[in-house]
Amino acid sequence: MDPAPEQPLEPEPGAVLIPAGRMLSPEELFAARSRDQKLPLRSHGQKVFLPDGSEAQEEQLRLCRQELWTLLAEERVERRGSLVTAEWSPQDGVVTLKSFAGKFWQTMGFSEGGQQRLYPEEALYLLECGSIQLFYQDLPLSIQEAYEMLLAQGTKGFLKYQVFSHLKRLGYVVRRFQPSLVQSPYERQLNLESGSIWSSEKCHGKRKRRHSSPWSTDKKPKVLENPLPEVVGTAESQATSSQYAPSQNSRSLEEKPQESSHVEDPGGSSWPPESPGQVPGQTDPHGRTLKGRGGSQDTATDDNGNNSKPRWDFEKIAFPNMACDRRHTLLLAPAPELLPQNVTAREIDAAPWCQQLNQRKEKLSRREREQQRGTTPFRSDVNADPEVQRCTSWRAYKELLKRRWQQKAWNQPPNLWDQPVTPLLTPGQAASPDLMNLSQTCAPSSGCPSRVGMFP
Amino acid sequence: MLLVEVKAGQALVWGTEAARTLRERLGVGGRPVGSLARGPRQNARLGLPLLLLPEEARLLAEIGVATLVTAPRPNPGQQAQAVAAYHREQESGFREQRALASEARRRRLKDLEEHIAEARAKKQRGRGRSSKERREVGGGAFGGGAGSVCPCSNFPSPQPGPQPPFPETAMLVQLPTARPRPAWARPLDWHHPSPDWPHAGNPSHELRYQVYKDLWERGYFLTSGGKFGGDFLVYPGDPLRFHAHFVAQCCAPGDSLPLPDLVSAGRLGTNVRKTLLLCSPQPDGSVAYTSLQWAGLP
């Protein structure tokens, strides 16, 4: 640096000259190649509770402080070949890379118009790490100047950058929050993302937000699964309100912008886009929010320009119910300004189509019928019996069983049923003729079937 | 006179010397919030800039030790001059570095001259012996000897031969932390609120400032108390070596203090073995303190 800097004229009275920061001489730069890279531990022994003015404490404090100043005073020195050149453009609010990106390109930055770009917070973080050299109007920016220029949103920008850099230093991959990149539960159900490039980890492209400043979105680390509760920016799904049930009776020609969401139906159905059902005779306009309308229009143009997939909240979009219970078959023509260029649509009465559908009742198997009914017919629950419910213990239950059996089988001798089974014959005794007599000694009682095991 | 640049209510100190003066002579610590140059990818130790609390910045301005200034606007007239100066400086720096590199290389060669000579002598001796012996003995020794001086064998002779060129990509460049060129800035009037200093007139700021000033004048070292749920942490000396004694909580004199809040603040303080200090600036300028300590703990 020029040792005698030219003092510019005072632009205004009372202005104060801020001196330049420390610039290293070539010798110091050269000597910085071989400086210590290790981070010393913070403590020189345990902290103490009371200061007692002793020499030992003073010495410890001096050592700690010296170490702190040494660390803080070190300047960043890098080889020019390992620095990526980057240029800050305040109009776009992004940093453009002028030479090829290094390893950080895998997780940071985006491509736009054939150029590699970085968001301001990413560029600032990389500058602090010593990976890039940031230029503005052909002069390299120091970290202080970069803080002032890139975090131009005041306290909010500064705090956001602190959060961002903290998470990056911990090792996370931190990207700007985009509501469109978060899958809705319905999409997850459909498994909509299984084949698309957007779900790939290697995707670098990001949607450029032409209509909002770079700091308007929230950040979301990639490790978190659940989206942040507040969704900043235009969310197309929120444009369609829940009042959109088919039983409503409004012909909403003035609400056509809301239907832009249906233009790019991923199913690619041949039906014309949905419009609320019309029961003849009632034309109640509903008040919709203007904000939603403007928002969805913006995103419609944005999407068409960028070939990106819309993310719709299918739980809020109401499709006409054409089933047999509440048939709504007259579908109105959509507004032509909502459709893409080559597509024309007309009004359709779907009644003849519905008649051609298979209207026969489905024949269910017994198991399916049972499933639908929710019960199994032959099984009865023991606990449903009120007498059983009145039993308070297992002993009481056993007594209840005994009582019931006695009532049922009062004329059957208990000795035949309650005792363990004792066969008259064992396998070893099979061949003796005395056994024939044995079998005749027990006279079959009236209720007992004559059942004697006889072996040949 | 120290200069503290203020932007959007944040007062940042970018120079190590200034930070040192503040901490060692004035007992105003600040908190480093930037990446450390030596290890930018860790959170244990952070580096410049130093973030000062609004109360700290105001105290420095009040006692006249520092001037609060707003960020300077760039001067377009100086742009071309600055660019030319930068390029000149880069070129001269590059030439000097190249000279330094060749000098360093020469010195290294000289230091290793003896090793080179030794290796050469060994080589000669090895060739002089019979091939059989070389294979038996020299196989190991030769390999070891050759291995230890292997880099030297690639060196040119001790006379300075053609040195490999020092490419531009090997040039070392500094990424400066603070502003590399002096700039003019307007002093900030911290008595009145402005976009850069929204704290003036803010009743909570005034409250905390009175407490901060009073404690600072008594010799304590104060830092931000967000860690333990208070407004300030009060240290008897430098936080590098001492534990905090109090967690200071500022309350306005007329405000009611709900009992659950009191209990929770007390418990927080107790759990970390610090006394809770309730501070209330009185209308006459002094500050009334009430300390809470759990009686049951030793």
Short mmCIF file of N, CA and C in Angstrom, two decimals, chain A residues 59-199:
data_model
loop_
_atom_site.label_atom_id
_atom_site.label_comp_id
_atom_site.label_asym_id
_atom_site.label_seq_id
_atom_site.Cartn_x
_atom_site.Cartn_y
_atom_site.Cartn_z
N GLU A 59 -0.48 -12.90 35.65
CA GLU A 59 0.27 -13.55 34.59
C GLU A 59 -0.64 -14.37 33.69
N GLN A 60 -1.55 -15.09 34.33
CA GLN A 60 -2.49 -15.89 33.55
C GLN A 60 -3.32 -15.00 32.63
N LEU A 61 -3.78 -13.91 33.22
CA LEU A 61 -4.62 -12.99 32.44
C LEU A 61 -3.84 -12.43 31.27
N ARG A 62 -2.59 -12.10 31.54
CA ARG A 62 -1.78 -11.53 30.47
C ARG A 62 -1.60 -12.53 29.34
N LEU A 63 -1.37 -13.78 29.72
CA LEU A 63 -1.19 -14.81 28.69
C LEU A 63 -2.45 -14.99 27.86
N CYS A 64 -3.57 -15.05 28.55
CA CYS A 64 -4.84 -15.23 27.83
C CYS A 64 -5.07 -14.09 26.87
N ARG A 65 -4.83 -12.89 27.37
CA ARG A 65 -5.08 -11.73 26.52
C ARG A 65 -4.14 -11.70 25.33
N GLN A 66 -2.91 -12.02 25.59
CA GLN A 66 -1.92 -12.00 24.51
C GLN A 66 -2.31 -12.95 23.40
N GLU A 67 -2.76 -14.12 23.82
CA GLU A 67 -3.19 -15.10 22.84
C GLU A 67 -4.37 -14.58 22.04
N LEU A 68 -5.29 -13.93 22.73
CA LEU A 68 -6.47 -13.40 22.05
C LEU A 68 -6.08 -12.36 21.02
N TRP A 69 -5.19 -11.46 21.40
CA TRP A 69 -4.82 -10.41 20.43
C TRP A 69 -4.04 -10.99 19.27
N THR A 70 -3.21 -11.98 19.56
CA THR A 70 -2.47 -12.60 18.45
C THR A 70 -3.43 -13.19 17.44
N LEU A 71 -4.44 -13.89 17.96
CA LEU A 71 -5.38 -14.51 17.04
C LEU A 71 -6.17 -13.48 16.27
N LEU A 72 -6.60 -12.44 16.97
CA LEU A 72 -7.44 -11.46 16.29
C LEU A 72 -6.65 -10.65 15.28
N ALA A 73 -5.36 -10.45 15.55
CA ALA A 73 -4.60 -9.58 14.67
C ALA A 73 -4.15 -10.27 13.40
N GLU A 74 -4.26 -11.58 13.35
CA GLU A 74 -3.81 -12.27 12.14
C GLU A 74 -4.67 -11.89 10.96
N GLU A 75 -4.02 -11.64 9.86
CA GLU A 75 -4.76 -11.31 8.65
C GLU A 75 -4.81 -12.52 7.74
N ARG A 76 -5.77 -12.53 6.87
CA ARG A 76 -5.91 -13.65 5.96
C ARG A 76 -4.95 -13.50 4.80
N VAL A 77 -4.14 -14.53 4.58
CA VAL A 77 -3.19 -14.51 3.48
C VAL A 77 -3.42 -15.77 2.66
N GLU A 78 -3.63 -15.59 1.39
CA GLU A 78 -3.94 -16.74 0.52
C GLU A 78 -3.10 -16.65 -0.73
N ARG A 79 -2.87 -17.79 -1.34
CA ARG A 79 -2.22 -17.83 -2.64
C ARG A 79 -3.21 -17.33 -3.68
N ARG A 80 -2.71 -16.56 -4.61
CA ARG A 80 -3.63 -16.01 -5.59
C ARG A 80 -4.27 -17.10 -6.43
N GLY A 81 -3.52 -18.17 -6.68
CA GLY A 81 -4.05 -19.23 -7.52
C GLY A 81 -5.21 -19.98 -6.88
N SER A 82 -5.30 -19.92 -5.54
CA SER A 82 -6.38 -20.67 -4.90
C SER A 82 -7.60 -19.79 -4.64
N LEU A 83 -7.55 -18.54 -5.05
CA LEU A 83 -8.69 -17.66 -4.84
C LEU A 83 -9.53 -17.62 -6.09
N VAL A 84 -10.83 -17.67 -5.90
CA VAL A 84 -11.75 -17.54 -7.02
C VAL A 84 -12.15 -16.07 -7.12
N THR A 85 -12.09 -15.54 -8.31
CA THR A 85 -12.44 -14.12 -8.47
C THR A 85 -13.95 -13.99 -8.57
N ALA A 86 -14.48 -12.99 -7.88
CA ALA A 86 -15.92 -12.79 -7.90
C ALA A 86 -16.21 -11.30 -7.95
N GLU A 87 -17.34 -10.96 -8.49
CA GLU A 87 -17.70 -9.55 -8.64
C GLU A 87 -19.07 -9.31 -8.05
N TRP A 88 -19.18 -8.24 -7.28
CA TRP A 88 -20.45 -7.91 -6.63
C TRP A 88 -21.19 -6.90 -7.48
N SER A 89 -22.47 -7.18 -7.75
CA SER A 89 -23.25 -6.20 -8.50
C SER A 89 -24.46 -5.81 -7.65
N PRO A 90 -24.48 -4.59 -7.16
CA PRO A 90 -25.56 -4.18 -6.27
C PRO A 90 -26.93 -4.16 -6.94
N GLN A 91 -26.96 -3.96 -8.25
CA GLN A 91 -28.27 -3.87 -8.90
C GLN A 91 -29.00 -5.20 -8.81
N ASP A 92 -28.28 -6.28 -9.10
CA ASP A 92 -28.93 -7.59 -9.03
C ASP A 92 -28.93 -8.14 -7.63
N GLY A 93 -28.02 -7.63 -6.81
CA GLY A 93 -27.94 -8.16 -5.47
C GLY A 93 -27.33 -9.55 -5.40
N VAL A 94 -26.51 -9.89 -6.39
CA VAL A 94 -25.84 -11.20 -6.38
C VAL A 94 -24.37 -10.99 -6.73
N VAL A 95 -23.61 -12.02 -6.47
CA VAL A 95 -22.19 -12.01 -6.76
C VAL A 95 -21.94 -12.98 -7.91
N THR A 96 -21.25 -12.51 -8.94
CA THR A 96 -20.98 -13.35 -10.10
C THR A 96 -19.54 -13.83 -10.04
N LEU A 97 -19.34 -15.10 -10.32
CA LEU A 97 -17.99 -15.64 -10.29
C LEU A 97 -17.33 -15.41 -11.63
N LYS A 98 -16.08 -14.95 -11.57
CA LYS A 98 -15.39 -14.68 -12.82
C LYS A 98 -14.43 -15.80 -13.20
N SER A 99 -13.98 -16.55 -12.23
CA SER A 99 -13.16 -17.72 -12.56
C SER A 99 -13.90 -18.94 -12.03
N PHE A 100 -13.34 -20.10 -12.31
CA PHE A 100 -14.09 -21.31 -12.00
C PHE A 100 -14.22 -21.52 -10.50
N ALA A 101 -15.37 -22.01 -10.13
CA ALA A 101 -15.65 -22.21 -8.71
C ALA A 101 -14.88 -23.41 -8.19
N GLY A 102 -14.64 -23.38 -6.90
CA GLY A 102 -13.92 -24.48 -6.28
C GLY A 102 -14.88 -25.51 -5.73
N LYS A 103 -14.49 -26.10 -4.60
CA LYS A 103 -15.29 -27.18 -4.05
C LYS A 103 -16.60 -26.68 -3.47
N PHE A 104 -16.66 -25.40 -3.14
CA PHE A 104 -17.87 -24.90 -2.50
C PHE A 104 -19.06 -24.92 -3.45
N TRP A 105 -18.79 -25.06 -4.74
CA TRP A 105 -19.88 -25.03 -5.71
C TRP A 105 -20.85 -26.19 -5.53
N GLN A 106 -20.38 -27.24 -4.85
CA GLN A 106 -21.28 -28.39 -4.69
C GLN A 106 -22.47 -28.06 -3.82
N THR A 107 -22.28 -27.15 -2.88
CA THR A 107 -23.40 -26.88 -1.97
C THR A 107 -23.87 -25.44 -1.98
N MET A 108 -23.12 -24.57 -2.63
CA MET A 108 -23.52 -23.16 -2.59
C MET A 108 -23.62 -22.61 -4.00
N GLY A 109 -24.40 -21.59 -4.13
CA GLY A 109 -24.45 -20.89 -5.40
C GLY A 109 -25.47 -21.45 -6.36
N PHE A 110 -25.66 -20.74 -7.43
CA PHE A 110 -26.61 -21.18 -8.44
C PHE A 110 -26.14 -20.67 -9.80
N SER A 111 -26.66 -21.31 -10.82
CA SER A 111 -26.33 -20.93 -12.19
C SER A 111 -27.44 -20.08 -12.76
N GLU A 112 -27.05 -19.06 -13.47
CA GLU A 112 -28.08 -18.24 -14.09
C GLU A 112 -27.50 -17.59 -15.31
N GLY A 113 -28.17 -17.72 -16.41
CA GLY A 113 -27.72 -17.08 -17.64
C GLY A 113 -26.32 -17.49 -18.03
N GLY A 114 -25.99 -18.73 -17.78
CA GLY A 114 -24.66 -19.20 -18.18
C GLY A 114 -23.55 -18.79 -17.24
N GLN A 115 -23.90 -18.10 -16.18
CA GLN A 115 -22.86 -17.66 -15.25
C GLN A 115 -23.10 -18.28 -13.89
N GLN A 116 -22.00 -18.37 -13.14
CA GLN A 116 -22.12 -18.92 -11.80
C GLN A 116 -22.32 -17.77 -10.83
N ARG A 117 -23.32 -17.91 -10.00
CA ARG A 117 -23.65 -16.83 -9.08
C ARG A 117 -23.65 -17.32 -7.64
N LEU A 118 -23.48 -16.34 -6.74
CA LEU A 118 -23.57 -16.65 -5.31
C LEU A 118 -24.50 -15.64 -4.67
N TYR A 119 -25.21 -16.06 -3.66
CA TYR A 119 -25.99 -15.12 -2.89
C TYR A 119 -25.05 -14.29 -2.02
N PRO A 120 -25.48 -13.09 -1.61
CA PRO A 120 -24.54 -12.24 -0.86
C PRO A 120 -24.04 -12.87 0.43
N GLU A 121 -24.92 -13.57 1.14
CA GLU A 121 -24.43 -14.13 2.40
C GLU A 121 -23.43 -15.25 2.15
N GLU A 122 -23.65 -16.03 1.07
CA GLU A 122 -22.70 -17.09 0.76
C GLU A 122 -21.36 -16.48 0.37
N ALA A 123 -21.43 -15.42 -0.43
CA ALA A 123 -20.18 -14.79 -0.86
C ALA A 123 -19.43 -14.22 0.34
N LEU A 124 -20.14 -13.63 1.25
CA LEU A 124 -19.48 -13.07 2.43
C LEU A 124 -18.85 -14.16 3.28
N TYR A 125 -19.57 -15.27 3.42
CA TYR A 125 -19.01 -16.38 4.19
C TYR A 125 -17.74 -16.92 3.53
N LEU A 126 -17.78 -17.06 2.21
CA LEU A 126 -16.61 -17.57 1.52
C LEU A 126 -15.45 -16.59 1.59
N LEU A 127 -15.79 -15.30 1.58
CA LEU A 127 -14.73 -14.31 1.73
C LEU A 127 -14.06 -14.44 3.09
N GLU A 128 -14.87 -14.62 4.12
CA GLU A 128 -14.29 -14.79 5.46
C GLU A 128 -13.48 -16.06 5.55
N CYS A 129 -13.86 -17.08 4.80
CA CYS A 129 -13.09 -18.33 4.83
C CYS A 129 -11.82 -18.23 4.01
N GLY A 130 -11.74 -17.23 3.14
CA GLY A 130 -10.55 -17.11 2.32
C GLY A 130 -10.60 -17.95 1.07
N SER A 131 -11.79 -18.16 0.53
CA SER A 131 -11.90 -18.94 -0.70
C SER A 131 -12.09 -18.08 -1.92
N ILE A 132 -12.63 -16.89 -1.75
CA ILE A 132 -12.86 -16.04 -2.92
C ILE A 132 -12.26 -14.67 -2.66
N GLN A 133 -12.10 -13.93 -3.76
CA GLN A 133 -11.68 -12.54 -3.65
C GLN A 133 -12.78 -11.72 -4.32
N LEU A 134 -13.38 -10.85 -3.53
CA LEU A 134 -14.58 -10.16 -4.00
C LEU A 134 -14.19 -8.80 -4.55
N PHE A 135 -14.59 -8.52 -5.77
CA PHE A 135 -14.25 -7.25 -6.39
C PHE A 135 -15.50 -6.41 -6.56
N TYR A 136 -15.33 -5.12 -6.41
CA TYR A 136 -16.41 -4.19 -6.73
C TYR A 136 -15.76 -3.01 -7.44
N GLN A 137 -16.16 -2.79 -8.66
CA GLN A 137 -15.58 -1.73 -9.48
C GLN A 137 -14.06 -1.86 -9.53
N ASP A 138 -13.63 -3.06 -9.79
CA ASP A 138 -12.22 -3.37 -10.02
C ASP A 138 -11.34 -3.28 -8.79
N LEU A 139 -11.91 -3.06 -7.65
CA LEU A 139 -11.09 -3.04 -6.44
C LEU A 139 -11.52 -4.18 -5.54
N PRO A 140 -10.56 -4.87 -4.93
CA PRO A 140 -10.98 -5.96 -4.03
C PRO A 140 -11.57 -5.37 -2.76
N LEU A 141 -12.60 -6.02 -2.26
CA LEU A 141 -13.27 -5.55 -1.05
C LEU A 141 -12.63 -6.17 0.16
N SER A 142 -12.46 -5.36 1.19
CA SER A 142 -12.06 -5.93 2.47
C SER A 142 -13.31 -6.47 3.14
N ILE A 143 -13.10 -7.18 4.23
CA ILE A 143 -14.24 -7.80 4.90
C ILE A 143 -15.16 -6.72 5.46
N GLN A 144 -14.60 -5.66 5.94
CA GLN A 144 -15.43 -4.60 6.50
C GLN A 144 -16.30 -3.98 5.42
N GLU A 145 -15.68 -3.71 4.28
CA GLU A 145 -16.46 -3.13 3.20
C GLU A 145 -17.52 -4.11 2.69
N ALA A 146 -17.15 -5.37 2.67
CA ALA A 146 -18.11 -6.37 2.21
C ALA A 146 -19.30 -6.46 3.17
N TYR A 147 -19.03 -6.39 4.47
CA TYR A 147 -20.12 -6.38 5.44
C TYR A 147 -21.04 -5.21 5.18
N GLU A 148 -20.47 -4.06 4.90
CA GLU A 148 -21.31 -2.88 4.70
C GLU A 148 -22.12 -2.97 3.44
N MET A 149 -21.50 -3.50 2.38
CA MET A 149 -22.20 -3.47 1.10
C MET A 149 -23.16 -4.63 0.93
N LEU A 150 -22.74 -5.82 1.34
CA LEU A 150 -23.55 -6.99 1.02
C LEU A 150 -24.71 -7.17 1.99
N LEU A 151 -24.51 -6.74 3.23
CA LEU A 151 -25.60 -6.88 4.20
C LEU A 151 -26.30 -5.55 4.27
N ALA A 152 -26.98 -5.21 3.20
CA ALA A 152 -27.49 -3.84 3.10
C ALA A 152 -28.84 -3.68 3.74
N GLN A 153 -29.34 -4.71 4.43
CA GLN A 153 -30.69 -4.55 4.95
C GLN A 153 -30.72 -4.17 6.40
N GLY A 154 -29.62 -3.65 6.87
CA GLY A 154 -29.65 -3.17 8.24
C GLY A 154 -29.51 -4.29 9.25
N THR A 155 -30.12 -4.11 10.38
CA THR A 155 -29.96 -5.07 11.47
C THR A 155 -30.42 -6.45 11.06
N LYS A 156 -31.52 -6.48 10.31
CA LYS A 156 -32.06 -7.78 9.93
C LYS A 156 -31.05 -8.56 9.11
N GLY A 157 -30.42 -7.87 8.16
CA GLY A 157 -29.44 -8.56 7.33
C GLY A 157 -28.27 -9.05 8.15
N PHE A 158 -27.83 -8.25 9.08
CA PHE A 158 -26.69 -8.61 9.91
C PHE A 158 -27.01 -9.82 10.76
N LEU A 159 -28.19 -9.81 11.37
CA LEU A 159 -28.56 -10.95 12.22
C LEU A 159 -28.73 -12.21 11.40
N LYS A 160 -29.34 -12.05 10.23
CA LYS A 160 -29.51 -13.22 9.36
C LYS A 160 -28.17 -13.78 8.97
N TYR A 161 -27.22 -12.88 8.69
CA TYR A 161 -25.91 -13.38 8.31
C TYR A 161 -25.23 -14.09 9.47
N GLN A 162 -25.45 -13.59 10.66
CA GLN A 162 -24.84 -14.26 11.82
C GLN A 162 -25.36 -15.68 11.97
N VAL A 163 -26.66 -15.83 11.78
CA VAL A 163 -27.25 -17.17 11.87
C VAL A 163 -26.70 -18.06 10.76
N PHE A 164 -26.68 -17.50 9.55
CA PHE A 164 -26.20 -18.28 8.41
C PHE A 164 -24.76 -18.74 8.63
N SER A 165 -23.90 -17.80 9.03
CA SER A 165 -22.50 -18.19 9.16
C SER A 165 -22.30 -19.14 10.32
N HIS A 166 -23.08 -18.98 11.38
CA HIS A 166 -22.95 -19.91 12.50
C HIS A 166 -23.27 -21.33 12.06
N LEU A 167 -24.35 -21.48 11.33
CA LEU A 167 -24.72 -22.83 10.88
C LEU A 167 -23.71 -23.37 9.88
N LYS A 168 -23.22 -22.50 9.01
CA LYS A 168 -22.23 -22.98 8.04
C LYS A 168 -20.96 -23.44 8.75
N ARG A 169 -20.58 -22.70 9.76
CA ARG A 169 -19.36 -23.09 10.47
C ARG A 169 -19.53 -24.39 11.21
N LEU A 170 -20.76 -24.68 11.60
CA LEU A 170 -21.00 -25.97 12.24
C LEU A 170 -20.95 -27.10 11.24
N GLY A 171 -21.06 -26.77 9.96
CA GLY A 171 -20.94 -27.81 8.95
C GLY A 171 -22.20 -28.08 8.16
N TYR A 172 -23.26 -27.37 8.45
CA TYR A 172 -24.49 -27.63 7.72
C TYR A 172 -24.43 -27.03 6.32
N VAL A 173 -25.28 -27.55 5.46
CA VAL A 173 -25.51 -26.95 4.16
C VAL A 173 -26.75 -26.08 4.32
N VAL A 174 -26.59 -24.80 4.15
CA VAL A 174 -27.69 -23.88 4.41
C VAL A 174 -28.09 -23.22 3.11
N ARG A 175 -29.36 -23.34 2.77
CA ARG A 175 -29.83 -22.71 1.55
C ARG A 175 -31.04 -21.86 1.87
N ARG A 176 -31.36 -21.00 0.94
CA ARG A 176 -32.50 -20.14 1.14
C ARG A 176 -33.78 -20.94 1.09
N PHE A 177 -34.72 -20.51 1.88
CA PHE A 177 -35.97 -21.25 1.94
C PHE A 177 -36.83 -20.91 0.75
N GLN A 178 -37.27 -21.95 0.06
CA GLN A 178 -38.20 -21.73 -1.04
C GLN A 178 -39.38 -22.64 -0.83
N PRO A 179 -40.56 -22.09 -0.68
CA PRO A 179 -41.72 -22.94 -0.39
C PRO A 179 -41.98 -23.95 -1.47
N SER A 180 -41.55 -23.65 -2.71
CA SER A 180 -41.85 -24.57 -3.79
C SER A 180 -41.02 -25.83 -3.70
N LEU A 181 -39.89 -25.76 -2.99
CA LEU A 181 -39.04 -26.93 -2.94
C LEU A 181 -39.46 -27.90 -1.85
N VAL A 182 -40.45 -27.49 -1.06
CA VAL A 182 -40.90 -28.37 0.00
C VAL A 182 -42.09 -29.17 -0.50
N GLN A 183 -42.03 -30.47 -0.34
CA GLN A 183 -43.13 -31.30 -0.82
C GLN A 183 -44.31 -31.21 0.12
N SER A 184 -45.47 -31.08 -0.46
CA SER A 184 -46.67 -31.11 0.38
C SER A 184 -46.99 -32.57 0.73
N PRO A 185 -47.80 -32.77 1.75
CA PRO A 185 -48.12 -34.16 2.11
C PRO A 185 -48.79 -34.91 0.97
N TYR A 186 -49.58 -34.19 0.19
CA TYR A 186 -50.25 -34.87 -0.91
C TYR A 186 -49.24 -35.35 -1.94
N GLU A 187 -48.27 -34.51 -2.22
CA GLU A 187 -47.26 -34.90 -3.19
C GLU A 187 -46.45 -36.08 -2.70
N ARG A 188 -46.23 -36.08 -1.41
CA ARG A 188 -45.47 -37.19 -0.87
C ARG A 188 -46.27 -38.47 -0.99
N GLN A 189 -47.59 -38.30 -0.81
CA GLN A 189 -48.45 -39.47 -0.97
C GLN A 189 -48.38 -40.00 -2.39
N LEU A 190 -48.44 -39.10 -3.33
CA LEU A 190 -48.40 -39.51 -4.73
C LEU A 190 -47.02 -39.94 -5.15
N ASN A 191 -46.05 -39.65 -4.30
CA ASN A 191 -44.65 -39.92 -4.65
C ASN A 191 -44.30 -39.22 -5.95
N LEU A 192 -44.62 -37.94 -5.95
CA LEU A 192 -44.52 -37.17 -7.18
C LEU A 192 -43.08 -36.90 -7.58
N GLU A 193 -42.20 -36.94 -6.59
CA GLU A 193 -40.85 -36.48 -6.86
C GLU A 193 -39.90 -37.60 -7.20
N SER A 194 -40.40 -38.80 -7.35
CA SER A 194 -39.46 -39.91 -7.44
C SER A 194 -38.61 -39.83 -8.67
N GLY A 195 -39.15 -39.31 -9.75
CA GLY A 195 -38.35 -39.34 -10.96
C GLY A 195 -37.80 -37.99 -11.36
N SER A 196 -38.15 -36.98 -10.60
CA SER A 196 -37.81 -35.64 -11.11
C SER A 196 -36.41 -35.23 -10.71
N ILE A 197 -35.85 -34.31 -11.49
CA ILE A 197 -34.49 -33.87 -11.20
C ILE A 197 -34.45 -33.00 -9.97
N TRP A 198 -35.56 -32.44 -9.59
CA TRP A 198 -35.53 -31.50 -8.47
C TRP A 198 -35.26 -32.20 -7.16
N SER A 199 -35.56 -33.48 -7.12
CA SER A 199 -35.31 -34.17 -5.87
C SER A 199 -33.86 -34.63 -5.78
#
